[in-house]
Amino acid sequence: MKKIRKIICVFIACCMLTCMTGTSVSATNYEKYSSKKICWYIVNQKNHIKPPGAESSKVLKKFNAYYCDTSTHKKVMYLAFDCGYENGYTGKILDILKKNNVKATFFVTKQFVETNAKLCKRMKKEGHLVGNHTMNHPSMPSKSPSDIRREVKGLESIFKKKTGYKLDKFIRPPMGEYSHRVLKLLKDMGYTTIFWSMAYNDYNPAKQPGKKFVVNYFKKHYHKGAITLTHNVSKSNKDALNDVIKYLKKKKYKMKLLTELHK
């Protein structure tokens, strides 16, 4: 009887450990994976061809990471906004998405969630995805596995507390900085890592590219399976979004959620 009781106790302890860490009980040796910092980038192509990036889709896929939908030949695009803080435009962006019946993904930080819980709730209520952009927006390759877990799990807890909703299991590494060790850890935590295949300098409110630039960028660089990097603090994005959506729809493009990504 004592032996059976001991076995049950060990089993319960193992289950608790699994829930706490989000990984298997047999700990992964993350030292086996490269800690070299990689900064994600793309090389824009002509004629709406999918651009190459810092690493190939084949390499990223091993870690459940994607920068575009390479498996599809359909006219689809995934709109994704990084939300580090609020600048007065997110509500208007949501209005435009709703008016056009388009869904998007918003990657949020602790600062955004704590000061804009109502906007976060609205995102979820209106059918958008809300992904993880970490607590404090650090360069992840410089952090230990335990630090990364705190950044990711901490945001999950705050989001649940502030909104009543769970974060969706998609994450965008701050500044696009990562390593294979980071990607492996995020995969073990149940996340899909999302980079991008369309991006431009829109993150500085004081140096905006302007509505015309944004519209023309989309007209020139849209491609099948594209995932965007756009920022919610950008007035240019807010001003251009309606025209961009109408143009893409005219080109027979559908804007989908990352849950529909072909893996």
mmCIF file of C-alpha atoms in Angstrom:
data_model
loop_
_atom_site.group_PDB
_atom_site.id
_atom_site.type_symbol
_atom_site.label_atom_id
_atom_site.label_comp_id
_atom_site.label_asym_id
_atom_site.label_seq_id
_atom_site.Cartn_x
_atom_site.Cartn_y
_atom_site.Cartn_z
ATOM 1 C CA MET A 1 0.000 0.000 0.000
ATOM 2 C CA LYS A 2 2.848 2.356 0.870
ATOM 3 C CA LYS A 3 4.502 1.593 -2.470
ATOM 4 C CA ILE A 4 1.282 2.385 -4.382
ATOM 5 C CA ARG A 5 0.901 5.634 -2.433
ATOM 6 C CA LYS A 6 4.476 6.577 -3.296
ATOM 7 C CA ILE A 7 3.910 5.890 -7.003
ATOM 8 C CA ILE A 8 0.775 8.059 -7.002
ATOM 9 C CA CYS A 9 2.650 10.920 -5.289
ATOM 10 C CA VAL A 10 5.450 10.781 -7.836
ATOM 11 C CA PHE A 11 2.922 10.786 -10.684
ATOM 12 C CA ILE A 12 1.120 13.836 -9.282
ATOM 13 C CA ALA A 13 4.417 15.678 -8.782
ATOM 14 C CA CYS A 14 5.392 14.992 -12.405
ATOM 15 C CA CYS A 15 2.034 16.281 -13.658
ATOM 16 C CA MET A 16 2.432 19.459 -11.607
ATOM 17 C CA LEU A 17 5.922 20.014 -12.970
ATOM 18 C CA THR A 18 4.662 19.634 -16.529
ATOM 19 C CA CYS A 19 1.897 22.209 -15.963
ATOM 20 C CA MET A 20 4.276 24.681 -14.341
ATOM 21 C CA THR A 21 6.929 24.569 -17.034
ATOM 22 C CA GLY A 22 4.797 24.007 -20.110
ATOM 23 C CA THR A 23 7.339 21.426 -21.265
ATOM 24 C CA SER A 24 7.862 17.719 -20.866
ATOM 25 C CA VAL A 25 9.160 16.385 -17.562
ATOM 26 C CA SER A 26 12.352 15.198 -19.202
ATOM 27 C CA ALA A 27 14.017 18.608 -19.456
ATOM 28 C CA THR A 28 15.377 19.644 -22.832
ATOM 29 C CA ASN A 29 19.062 20.491 -22.965
ATOM 30 C CA TYR A 30 18.785 23.902 -24.599
ATOM 31 C CA GLU A 31 22.564 24.232 -24.649
ATOM 32 C CA LYS A 32 22.479 21.959 -27.698
ATOM 33 C CA TYR A 33 20.793 24.717 -29.676
ATOM 34 C CA SER A 34 22.602 27.756 -31.046
ATOM 35 C CA SER A 35 22.338 30.937 -29.003
ATOM 36 C CA LYS A 36 23.662 33.087 -31.868
ATOM 37 C CA LYS A 37 21.459 36.151 -32.307
ATOM 38 C CA ILE A 38 19.719 36.362 -35.671
ATOM 39 C CA CYS A 39 17.906 39.516 -36.749
ATOM 40 C CA TRP A 40 14.997 38.739 -39.018
ATOM 41 C CA TYR A 41 14.972 40.524 -42.373
ATOM 42 C CA ILE A 42 13.445 40.113 -45.815
ATOM 43 C CA VAL A 43 14.665 40.952 -49.301
ATOM 44 C CA ASN A 44 11.793 42.387 -51.332
ATOM 45 C CA GLN A 45 11.291 40.912 -54.791
ATOM 46 C CA LYS A 46 9.624 42.133 -57.956
ATOM 47 C CA ASN A 47 6.427 40.817 -59.522
ATOM 48 C CA HIS A 48 4.809 39.891 -56.186
ATOM 49 C CA ILE A 49 7.156 36.966 -55.531
ATOM 50 C CA LYS A 50 7.538 35.807 -51.934
ATOM 51 C CA PRO A 51 10.737 37.335 -50.540
ATOM 52 C CA PRO A 52 13.566 35.323 -49.017
ATOM 53 C CA GLY A 53 14.361 36.043 -45.388
ATOM 54 C CA ALA A 54 17.135 35.683 -42.841
ATOM 55 C CA GLU A 55 16.545 31.912 -42.850
ATOM 56 C CA SER A 56 14.602 29.553 -45.061
ATOM 57 C CA SER A 57 11.047 28.429 -44.384
ATOM 58 C CA LYS A 58 12.376 24.868 -44.118
ATOM 59 C CA VAL A 59 14.693 25.782 -41.230
ATOM 60 C CA LEU A 60 12.036 27.823 -39.434
ATOM 61 C CA LYS A 61 9.407 25.119 -39.769
ATOM 62 C CA LYS A 62 11.494 22.753 -37.594
ATOM 63 C CA PHE A 63 10.818 25.187 -34.748
ATOM 64 C CA ASN A 64 7.148 25.835 -35.604
ATOM 65 C CA ALA A 65 8.129 29.290 -36.881
ATOM 66 C CA TYR A 66 6.884 31.020 -40.040
ATOM 67 C CA TYR A 67 7.349 34.279 -41.902
ATOM 68 C CA CYS A 68 4.779 33.659 -44.635
ATOM 69 C CA ASP A 69 2.430 30.965 -45.804
ATOM 70 C CA THR A 70 4.788 29.154 -48.174
ATOM 71 C CA SER A 71 2.416 26.228 -48.686
ATOM 72 C CA THR A 72 -0.392 28.145 -50.340
ATOM 73 C CA HIS A 73 -0.847 29.329 -53.890
ATOM 74 C CA LYS A 74 -4.052 31.096 -52.986
ATOM 75 C CA LYS A 75 -4.551 34.841 -52.709
ATOM 76 C CA VAL A 76 -4.410 35.155 -48.937
ATOM 77 C CA MET A 77 -2.717 37.591 -46.575
ATOM 78 C CA TYR A 78 -2.358 37.729 -42.801
ATOM 79 C CA LEU A 79 -2.486 41.221 -41.280
ATOM 80 C CA ALA A 80 -0.496 41.479 -38.035
ATOM 81 C CA PHE A 81 0.031 44.526 -35.825
ATOM 82 C CA ASP A 82 2.664 44.921 -33.095
ATOM 83 C CA CYS A 83 1.242 46.797 -30.099
ATOM 84 C CA GLY A 84 3.929 47.964 -27.691
ATOM 85 C CA TYR A 85 1.900 50.931 -26.465
ATOM 86 C CA GLU A 86 -1.117 52.993 -27.467
ATOM 87 C CA ASN A 87 -0.932 56.140 -29.588
ATOM 88 C CA GLY A 88 -4.603 56.803 -30.188
ATOM 89 C CA TYR A 89 -5.022 54.800 -33.400
ATOM 90 C CA THR A 90 -5.829 51.231 -32.341
ATOM 91 C CA GLY A 91 -9.532 51.863 -31.846
ATOM 92 C CA LYS A 92 -9.743 53.436 -35.290
ATOM 93 C CA ILE A 93 -7.836 50.503 -36.808
ATOM 94 C CA LEU A 94 -10.366 48.157 -35.209
ATOM 95 C CA ASP A 95 -13.208 50.288 -36.619
ATOM 96 C CA ILE A 96 -11.783 49.950 -40.141
ATOM 97 C CA LEU A 97 -11.274 46.196 -39.797
ATOM 98 C CA LYS A 98 -14.826 45.771 -38.548
ATOM 99 C CA LYS A 99 -16.294 47.900 -41.332
ATOM 100 C CA ASN A 100 -14.502 45.767 -43.915
ATOM 101 C CA ASN A 101 -15.213 42.453 -42.151
ATOM 102 C CA VAL A 102 -11.496 41.680 -41.860
ATOM 103 C CA LYS A 103 -9.725 39.900 -38.997
ATOM 104 C CA ALA A 104 -6.132 40.493 -37.895
ATOM 105 C CA THR A 105 -3.603 39.506 -35.245
ATOM 106 C CA PHE A 106 -2.372 41.921 -32.577
ATOM 107 C CA PHE A 107 0.865 41.166 -30.712
ATOM 108 C CA VAL A 108 0.751 42.896 -27.326
ATOM 109 C CA THR A 109 3.134 43.706 -24.478
ATOM 110 C CA LYS A 110 2.583 44.146 -20.740
ATOM 111 C CA GLN A 111 2.475 47.943 -21.069
ATOM 112 C CA PHE A 112 -0.238 47.773 -23.713
ATOM 113 C CA VAL A 113 -2.368 45.237 -21.834
ATOM 114 C CA GLU A 114 -2.180 47.026 -18.478
ATOM 115 C CA THR A 115 -3.182 50.398 -19.916
ATOM 116 C CA ASN A 116 -5.558 49.250 -22.663
ATOM 117 C CA ALA A 117 -7.505 46.286 -21.326
ATOM 118 C CA LYS A 118 -10.691 47.518 -23.003
ATOM 119 C CA LEU A 119 -9.034 47.524 -26.418
ATOM 120 C CA CYS A 120 -7.676 44.018 -25.773
ATOM 121 C CA LYS A 121 -11.154 42.804 -24.843
ATOM 122 C CA ARG A 122 -12.554 44.419 -27.962
ATOM 123 C CA MET A 123 -9.968 42.634 -30.126
ATOM 124 C CA LYS A 124 -11.058 39.280 -28.728
ATOM 125 C CA LYS A 125 -14.784 40.050 -28.868
ATOM 126 C CA GLU A 126 -14.551 41.088 -32.513
ATOM 127 C CA GLY A 127 -12.825 37.851 -33.498
ATOM 128 C CA HIS A 128 -9.211 38.949 -33.809
ATOM 129 C CA LEU A 129 -6.242 37.009 -32.467
ATOM 130 C CA VAL A 130 -4.177 38.527 -29.661
ATOM 131 C CA GLY A 131 -0.663 37.131 -29.536
ATOM 132 C CA ASN A 132 2.324 37.398 -27.217
ATOM 133 C CA HIS A 133 4.961 40.109 -27.723
ATOM 134 C CA THR A 134 6.495 39.431 -24.259
ATOM 135 C CA MET A 135 6.194 41.419 -21.046
ATOM 136 C CA ASN A 136 8.955 43.968 -21.524
ATOM 137 C CA HIS A 137 9.981 43.676 -25.189
ATOM 138 C CA PRO A 138 13.533 42.380 -24.585
ATOM 139 C CA SER A 139 16.048 40.974 -27.044
ATOM 140 C CA MET A 140 15.260 37.321 -26.412
ATOM 141 C CA PRO A 141 18.603 35.740 -27.441
ATOM 142 C CA SER A 142 20.290 37.543 -24.536
ATOM 143 C CA LYS A 143 17.892 35.977 -22.012
ATOM 144 C CA SER A 144 18.130 32.639 -20.220
ATOM 145 C CA PRO A 145 15.400 30.010 -20.726
ATOM 146 C CA SER A 146 13.957 30.869 -17.309
ATOM 147 C CA ASP A 147 13.924 34.600 -18.154
ATOM 148 C CA ILE A 148 12.152 33.899 -21.444
ATOM 149 C CA ARG A 149 9.556 31.750 -19.695
ATOM 150 C CA ARG A 150 8.890 34.596 -17.276
ATOM 151 C CA GLU A 151 8.504 37.089 -20.126
ATOM 152 C CA VAL A 152 6.078 34.854 -21.978
ATOM 153 C CA LYS A 153 4.143 33.263 -19.109
ATOM 154 C CA GLY A 154 3.993 36.566 -17.241
ATOM 155 C CA LEU A 155 2.165 38.194 -20.134
ATOM 156 C CA GLU A 156 -0.244 35.259 -20.335
ATOM 157 C CA SER A 157 -1.144 35.774 -16.664
ATOM 158 C CA ILE A 158 -1.562 39.556 -16.948
ATOM 159 C CA PHE A 159 -3.700 39.242 -20.066
ATOM 160 C CA LYS A 160 -5.994 36.720 -18.406
ATOM 161 C CA LYS A 161 -6.253 38.844 -15.265
ATOM 162 C CA LYS A 162 -6.967 42.094 -17.099
ATOM 163 C CA THR A 163 -9.294 40.798 -19.821
ATOM 164 C CA GLY A 164 -10.676 37.427 -18.753
ATOM 165 C CA TYR A 165 -9.422 35.969 -22.044
ATOM 166 C CA LYS A 166 -6.487 33.700 -22.824
ATOM 167 C CA LEU A 167 -3.731 34.911 -25.120
ATOM 168 C CA ASP A 168 -3.603 33.102 -28.442
ATOM 169 C CA LYS A 169 -0.563 30.839 -28.812
ATOM 170 C CA PHE A 170 1.262 32.962 -31.359
ATOM 171 C CA ILE A 171 4.351 35.007 -30.516
ATOM 172 C CA ARG A 172 6.415 37.605 -32.335
ATOM 173 C CA PRO A 173 9.963 38.027 -30.995
ATOM 174 C CA PRO A 174 10.628 41.677 -30.117
ATOM 175 C CA MET A 175 12.590 43.474 -32.840
ATOM 176 C CA GLY A 176 12.637 40.205 -34.790
ATOM 177 C CA GLU A 177 15.661 39.078 -32.777
ATOM 178 C CA TYR A 178 15.918 35.372 -32.047
ATOM 179 C CA SER A 179 18.164 32.324 -31.901
ATOM 180 C CA HIS A 180 17.503 28.643 -32.520
ATOM 181 C CA ARG A 181 17.573 28.147 -28.763
ATOM 182 C CA VAL A 182 14.808 30.754 -28.374
ATOM 183 C CA LEU A 183 12.704 29.165 -31.125
ATOM 184 C CA LYS A 184 13.068 25.697 -29.617
ATOM 185 C CA LEU A 185 12.000 26.950 -26.186
ATOM 186 C CA LEU A 186 8.979 28.801 -27.595
ATOM 187 C CA LYS A 187 7.965 25.694 -29.530
ATOM 188 C CA ASP A 188 8.201 23.624 -26.331
ATOM 189 C CA MET A 189 5.945 26.176 -24.652
ATOM 190 C CA GLY A 190 3.303 25.499 -27.286
ATOM 191 C CA TYR A 191 3.841 28.654 -29.346
ATOM 192 C CA THR A 192 3.965 29.313 -33.066
ATOM 193 C CA THR A 193 6.582 31.978 -33.758
ATOM 194 C CA ILE A 194 5.576 34.547 -36.366
ATOM 195 C CA PHE A 195 7.935 36.774 -38.342
ATOM 196 C CA TRP A 196 6.924 38.687 -41.496
ATOM 197 C CA SER A 197 7.301 38.939 -45.259
ATOM 198 C CA MET A 198 6.108 42.548 -45.614
ATOM 199 C CA ALA A 199 7.435 45.446 -43.532
ATOM 200 C CA TYR A 200 8.466 49.100 -43.682
ATOM 201 C CA ASN A 201 9.572 51.748 -41.186
ATOM 202 C CA ASP A 202 6.366 52.726 -39.435
ATOM 203 C CA TYR A 203 7.212 52.280 -35.737
ATOM 204 C CA ASN A 204 8.428 55.817 -34.981
ATOM 205 C CA PRO A 205 5.468 58.220 -34.572
ATOM 206 C CA ALA A 206 7.784 61.163 -35.248
ATOM 207 C CA LYS A 207 9.005 59.748 -38.583
ATOM 208 C CA GLN A 208 5.964 58.452 -40.408
ATOM 209 C CA PRO A 209 6.146 57.344 -44.052
ATOM 210 C CA GLY A 210 2.715 58.775 -44.887
ATOM 211 C CA LYS A 211 -0.517 57.273 -46.189
ATOM 212 C CA LYS A 212 0.555 57.324 -49.834
ATOM 213 C CA PHE A 213 3.753 55.407 -49.105
ATOM 214 C CA VAL A 214 1.884 52.673 -47.205
ATOM 215 C CA VAL A 215 -0.740 52.204 -49.918
ATOM 216 C CA ASN A 216 1.933 52.080 -52.627
ATOM 217 C CA TYR A 217 4.042 49.641 -50.603
ATOM 218 C CA PHE A 218 1.152 47.183 -50.410
ATOM 219 C CA LYS A 219 0.390 47.639 -54.110
ATOM 220 C CA LYS A 220 4.002 46.895 -55.002
ATOM 221 C CA HIS A 221 4.844 44.096 -52.567
ATOM 222 C CA TYR A 222 1.672 42.121 -51.832
ATOM 223 C CA HIS A 223 2.135 38.403 -52.465
ATOM 224 C CA LYS A 224 0.373 35.119 -51.818
ATOM 225 C CA GLY A 225 0.623 34.016 -48.191
ATOM 226 C CA ALA A 226 2.098 37.301 -46.942
ATOM 227 C CA ILE A 227 2.340 38.054 -43.218
ATOM 228 C CA THR A 228 2.668 41.742 -42.399
ATOM 229 C CA LEU A 229 4.610 43.655 -39.781
ATOM 230 C CA THR A 230 2.683 46.845 -39.074
ATOM 231 C CA HIS A 231 2.542 48.928 -35.906
ATOM 232 C CA ASN A 232 -0.558 50.232 -34.162
ATOM 233 C CA VAL A 233 1.194 53.505 -33.224
ATOM 234 C CA SER A 234 1.429 54.534 -36.875
ATOM 235 C CA LYS A 235 -0.879 57.290 -38.124
ATOM 236 C CA SER A 236 0.129 56.310 -41.661
ATOM 237 C CA ASN A 237 -1.181 52.782 -41.132
ATOM 238 C CA LYS A 238 -4.444 54.061 -39.714
ATOM 239 C CA ASP A 239 -4.901 56.481 -42.610
ATOM 240 C CA ALA A 240 -3.993 53.894 -45.278
ATOM 241 C CA LEU A 241 -5.666 50.752 -43.919
ATOM 242 C CA ASN A 242 -9.088 51.204 -45.511
ATOM 243 C CA ASP A 243 -7.571 51.880 -48.951
ATOM 244 C CA VAL A 244 -5.165 48.939 -48.551
ATOM 245 C CA ILE A 245 -7.983 46.531 -47.705
ATOM 246 C CA LYS A 246 -10.150 47.727 -50.577
ATOM 247 C CA TYR A 247 -7.229 47.362 -53.000
ATOM 248 C CA LEU A 248 -6.412 43.828 -51.821
ATOM 249 C CA LYS A 249 -10.045 42.795 -52.068
ATOM 250 C CA LYS A 250 -10.136 44.213 -55.603
ATOM 251 C CA LYS A 251 -7.200 41.898 -56.343
ATOM 252 C CA LYS A 252 -9.315 39.004 -54.964
ATOM 253 C CA TYR A 253 -7.210 38.647 -51.812
ATOM 254 C CA LYS A 254 -8.675 37.313 -48.585
ATOM 255 C CA MET A 255 -7.279 38.443 -45.251
ATOM 256 C CA LYS A 256 -7.216 35.526 -42.841
ATOM 257 C CA LEU A 257 -6.252 34.730 -39.266
ATOM 258 C CA LEU A 258 -2.974 33.017 -38.424
ATOM 259 C CA THR A 259 -4.970 30.026 -37.195
ATOM 260 C CA GLU A 260 -5.600 29.348 -40.898
ATOM 261 C CA LEU A 261 -1.895 29.399 -41.762
ATOM 262 C CA HIS A 262 -0.887 26.396 -43.852
ATOM 263 C CA LYS A 263 1.876 24.681 -41.922
#
